[in-house]
């Protein structure tokens, strides 16, 4: 079992930056693929980015590629999402998620992530 707590959300103007953090409990953090999803009002959860448990490989949604960067610090049990050049359409609740399936490929489907944080609101004004 792992517990996830996100932080770092807030209100920012278009073009600005935010850095989200997700702190995880437990002693096996390094064996979890970690992902970020977001949910805009009235919409389904959308995959944003993920970083694998093994070699630290990364995957991004096309909508954020080149603007967002996911990273992890296994010593601190924390995963980060650096968000640059933010756009109003990035406004959403951002969720951290953990997959302990030790998969060979990075999952993009929310149903493959067993553990979720409570979410942090990101609002980008135009």
PDB file of C-alpha atoms in Angstrom:
ATOM      1  CA  UNK A   1       0.000   0.000   0.000  1.00  0.00           C
ATOM      2  CA  UNK A   2       1.228   3.503  -0.764  1.00  0.00           C
ATOM      3  CA  UNK A   3      -0.232   6.880   0.082  1.00  0.00           C
ATOM      4  CA  UNK A   4       0.264   9.852  -2.217  1.00  0.00           C
ATOM      5  CA  UNK A   5       0.039  13.539  -1.354  1.00  0.00           C
ATOM      6  CA  UNK A   6       0.240  16.199  -4.066  1.00  0.00           C
ATOM      7  CA  UNK A   7       1.255  19.813  -3.575  1.00  0.00           C
ATOM      8  CA  UNK A   8       2.289  22.816  -5.611  1.00  0.00           C
ATOM      9  CA  UNK A   9      -0.910  23.695  -7.419  1.00  0.00           C
ATOM     10  CA  UNK A  10      -2.224  27.235  -7.642  1.00  0.00           C
ATOM     11  CA  UNK A  11      -3.227  30.117  -9.869  1.00  0.00           C
ATOM     12  CA  UNK A  12      -0.822  31.262 -12.568  1.00  0.00           C
ATOM     13  CA  UNK A  13      -1.026  33.446 -15.644  1.00  0.00           C
ATOM     14  CA  UNK A  14      -0.720  31.980 -19.114  1.00  0.00           C
ATOM     15  CA  UNK A  15       2.924  31.496 -19.998  1.00  0.00           C
ATOM     16  CA  UNK A  16       3.896  30.957 -16.395  1.00  0.00           C
ATOM     17  CA  UNK A  17       5.267  27.907 -14.606  1.00  0.00           C
ATOM     18  CA  UNK A  18       4.359  25.663 -11.707  1.00  0.00           C
ATOM     19  CA  UNK A  19       6.065  22.663 -10.148  1.00  0.00           C
ATOM     20  CA  UNK A  20       3.884  19.942  -8.713  1.00  0.00           C
ATOM     21  CA  UNK A  21       5.215  17.490  -6.144  1.00  0.00           C
ATOM     22  CA  UNK A  22       3.860  14.131  -5.056  1.00  0.00           C
ATOM     23  CA  UNK A  23       5.192  12.632  -1.844  1.00  0.00           C
ATOM     24  CA  UNK A  24       4.740   8.896  -1.408  1.00  0.00           C
ATOM     25  CA  UNK A  25       4.761   6.791   1.712  1.00  0.00           C
ATOM     26  CA  UNK A  26       6.195   3.296   1.852  1.00  0.00           C
ATOM     27  CA  UNK A  27       9.552   1.644   1.352  1.00  0.00           C
ATOM     28  CA  UNK A  28       9.145   0.396  -2.209  1.00  0.00           C
ATOM     29  CA  UNK A  29       8.662   3.687  -4.041  1.00  0.00           C
ATOM     30  CA  UNK A  30      11.402   2.860  -6.530  1.00  0.00           C
ATOM     31  CA  UNK A  31       9.373  -0.111  -7.790  1.00  0.00           C
ATOM     32  CA  UNK A  32       6.353   2.024  -8.753  1.00  0.00           C
ATOM     33  CA  UNK A  33       5.790   3.635 -12.095  1.00  0.00           C
ATOM     34  CA  UNK A  34       4.507   7.095 -11.240  1.00  0.00           C
ATOM     35  CA  UNK A  35       2.050   9.028 -13.328  1.00  0.00           C
ATOM     36  CA  UNK A  36       0.300  12.366 -13.459  1.00  0.00           C
ATOM     37  CA  UNK A  37      -3.258  12.682 -14.690  1.00  0.00           C
ATOM     38  CA  UNK A  38      -5.556  15.666 -14.827  1.00  0.00           C
ATOM     39  CA  UNK A  39      -9.274  16.198 -14.830  1.00  0.00           C
ATOM     40  CA  UNK A  40     -10.821  19.375 -16.114  1.00  0.00           C
ATOM     41  CA  UNK A  41     -14.316  20.298 -15.001  1.00  0.00           C
ATOM     42  CA  UNK A  42     -16.868  18.031 -16.651  1.00  0.00           C
ATOM     43  CA  UNK A  43     -14.266  15.893 -18.390  1.00  0.00           C
ATOM     44  CA  UNK A  44     -12.660  12.487 -17.907  1.00  0.00           C
ATOM     45  CA  UNK A  45      -9.251  11.913 -16.404  1.00  0.00           C
ATOM     46  CA  UNK A  46      -6.535  12.628 -18.952  1.00  0.00           C
ATOM     47  CA  UNK A  47      -3.059  11.115 -18.960  1.00  0.00           C
ATOM     48  CA  UNK A  48      -0.383  13.798 -18.651  1.00  0.00           C
ATOM     49  CA  UNK A  49       2.970  12.126 -17.996  1.00  0.00           C
ATOM     50  CA  UNK A  50       4.582   9.122 -16.348  1.00  0.00           C
ATOM     51  CA  UNK A  51       8.010   7.894 -15.328  1.00  0.00           C
ATOM     52  CA  UNK A  52       8.890   4.222 -15.141  1.00  0.00           C
ATOM     53  CA  UNK A  53      10.039   2.278 -12.128  1.00  0.00           C
ATOM     54  CA  UNK A  54      13.023   0.730 -13.876  1.00  0.00           C
ATOM     55  CA  UNK A  55      15.195   3.020 -16.013  1.00  0.00           C
ATOM     56  CA  UNK A  56      13.294   6.212 -15.373  1.00  0.00           C
ATOM     57  CA  UNK A  57      11.888   6.236 -18.884  1.00  0.00           C
ATOM     58  CA  UNK A  58       9.250   8.881 -19.451  1.00  0.00           C
ATOM     59  CA  UNK A  59       6.080   9.297 -21.461  1.00  0.00           C
ATOM     60  CA  UNK A  60       4.028  12.418 -22.172  1.00  0.00           C
ATOM     61  CA  UNK A  61       0.707  13.331 -23.652  1.00  0.00           C
ATOM     62  CA  UNK A  62       1.095  15.155 -26.956  1.00  0.00           C
ATOM     63  CA  UNK A  63      -0.642  18.179 -25.463  1.00  0.00           C
ATOM     64  CA  UNK A  64       2.127  18.741 -22.904  1.00  0.00           C
ATOM     65  CA  UNK A  65       5.187  17.393 -24.693  1.00  0.00           C
ATOM     66  CA  UNK A  66       7.969  19.977 -24.715  1.00  0.00           C
ATOM     67  CA  UNK A  67       6.333  22.021 -21.940  1.00  0.00           C
ATOM     68  CA  UNK A  68       6.075  19.589 -19.011  1.00  0.00           C
ATOM     69  CA  UNK A  69       8.832  17.478 -17.465  1.00  0.00           C
ATOM     70  CA  UNK A  70       8.331  14.586 -15.066  1.00  0.00           C
ATOM     71  CA  UNK A  71      11.103  13.473 -12.739  1.00  0.00           C
ATOM     72  CA  UNK A  72      11.506  11.411  -9.600  1.00  0.00           C
ATOM     73  CA  UNK A  73      13.752  11.309  -6.552  1.00  0.00           C
ATOM     74  CA  UNK A  74      13.666   7.785  -5.163  1.00  0.00           C
ATOM     75  CA  UNK A  75      15.690   8.798  -2.103  1.00  0.00           C
ATOM     76  CA  UNK A  76      12.965  11.322  -1.219  1.00  0.00           C
ATOM     77  CA  UNK A  77      10.028   9.166  -2.376  1.00  0.00           C
ATOM     78  CA  UNK A  78       8.859  12.070  -4.490  1.00  0.00           C
ATOM     79  CA  UNK A  79       7.816  12.603  -8.089  1.00  0.00           C
ATOM     80  CA  UNK A  80       7.680  16.028  -9.692  1.00  0.00           C
ATOM     81  CA  UNK A  81       5.916  17.621 -12.620  1.00  0.00           C
ATOM     82  CA  UNK A  82       7.541  20.799 -13.883  1.00  0.00           C
ATOM     83  CA  UNK A  83       5.019  22.696 -15.973  1.00  0.00           C
ATOM     84  CA  UNK A  84       6.231  25.532 -18.185  1.00  0.00           C
ATOM     85  CA  UNK A  85       4.509  27.710 -20.771  1.00  0.00           C
ATOM     86  CA  UNK A  86       1.175  27.011 -19.150  1.00  0.00           C
ATOM     87  CA  UNK A  87      -1.992  27.566 -21.131  1.00  0.00           C
ATOM     88  CA  UNK A  88      -5.582  28.135 -19.968  1.00  0.00           C
ATOM     89  CA  UNK A  89      -6.448  24.677 -21.292  1.00  0.00           C
ATOM     90  CA  UNK A  90      -4.051  23.183 -18.725  1.00  0.00           C
ATOM     91  CA  UNK A  91      -6.503  24.198 -16.012  1.00  0.00           C
ATOM     92  CA  UNK A  92      -7.563  21.076 -14.128  1.00  0.00           C
ATOM     93  CA  UNK A  93      -7.186  19.091 -10.950  1.00  0.00           C
ATOM     94  CA  UNK A  94      -3.900  17.238 -11.221  1.00  0.00           C
ATOM     95  CA  UNK A  95      -3.588  13.793  -9.682  1.00  0.00           C
ATOM     96  CA  UNK A  96      -0.537  11.732  -8.870  1.00  0.00           C
ATOM     97  CA  UNK A  97      -0.884   7.980  -9.341  1.00  0.00           C
ATOM     98  CA  UNK A  98       1.230   4.892  -8.711  1.00  0.00           C
ATOM     99  CA  UNK A  99       1.376   1.616 -10.600  1.00  0.00           C
ATOM    100  CA  UNK A 100       3.033  -1.344  -8.917  1.00  0.00           C
ATOM    101  CA  UNK A 101       2.638  -3.742 -11.820  1.00  0.00           C
ATOM    102  CA  UNK A 102       6.344  -3.677 -12.766  1.00  0.00           C
ATOM    103  CA  UNK A 103       5.301  -3.387 -16.398  1.00  0.00           C
ATOM    104  CA  UNK A 104       7.725  -3.351 -19.296  1.00  0.00           C
ATOM    105  CA  UNK A 105       5.977  -0.358 -20.825  1.00  0.00           C
ATOM    106  CA  UNK A 106       4.638   2.814 -19.254  1.00  0.00           C
ATOM    107  CA  UNK A 107       0.876   2.634 -18.786  1.00  0.00           C
ATOM    108  CA  UNK A 108      -1.264   5.539 -19.956  1.00  0.00           C
ATOM    109  CA  UNK A 109      -4.619   4.096 -18.864  1.00  0.00           C
ATOM    110  CA  UNK A 110      -5.841   5.314 -15.492  1.00  0.00           C
ATOM    111  CA  UNK A 111      -7.178   1.851 -14.651  1.00  0.00           C
ATOM    112  CA  UNK A 112      -3.625   0.486 -14.545  1.00  0.00           C
ATOM    113  CA  UNK A 113      -2.759   2.757 -11.629  1.00  0.00           C
ATOM    114  CA  UNK A 114      -3.762   1.312  -8.263  1.00  0.00           C
ATOM    115  CA  UNK A 115      -3.031   4.248  -5.975  1.00  0.00           C
ATOM    116  CA  UNK A 116      -4.090   7.877  -6.280  1.00  0.00           C
ATOM    117  CA  UNK A 117      -3.553  11.116  -4.445  1.00  0.00           C
ATOM    118  CA  UNK A 118      -6.284  13.580  -3.546  1.00  0.00           C
ATOM    119  CA  UNK A 119      -5.401  16.011  -6.337  1.00  0.00           C
ATOM    120  CA  UNK A 120      -4.194  19.591  -6.516  1.00  0.00           C
ATOM    121  CA  UNK A 121      -5.907  22.380  -8.444  1.00  0.00           C
ATOM    122  CA  UNK A 122      -4.031  24.177 -11.222  1.00  0.00           C
ATOM    123  CA  UNK A 123      -5.698  27.233 -12.691  1.00  0.00           C
ATOM    124  CA  UNK A 124      -4.183  29.116 -15.612  1.00  0.00           C
ATOM    125  CA  UNK A 125      -5.655  32.518 -16.353  1.00  0.00           C
ATOM    126  CA  UNK A 126      -5.561  34.094 -19.800  1.00  0.00           C
TER     127      UNK A 126
END
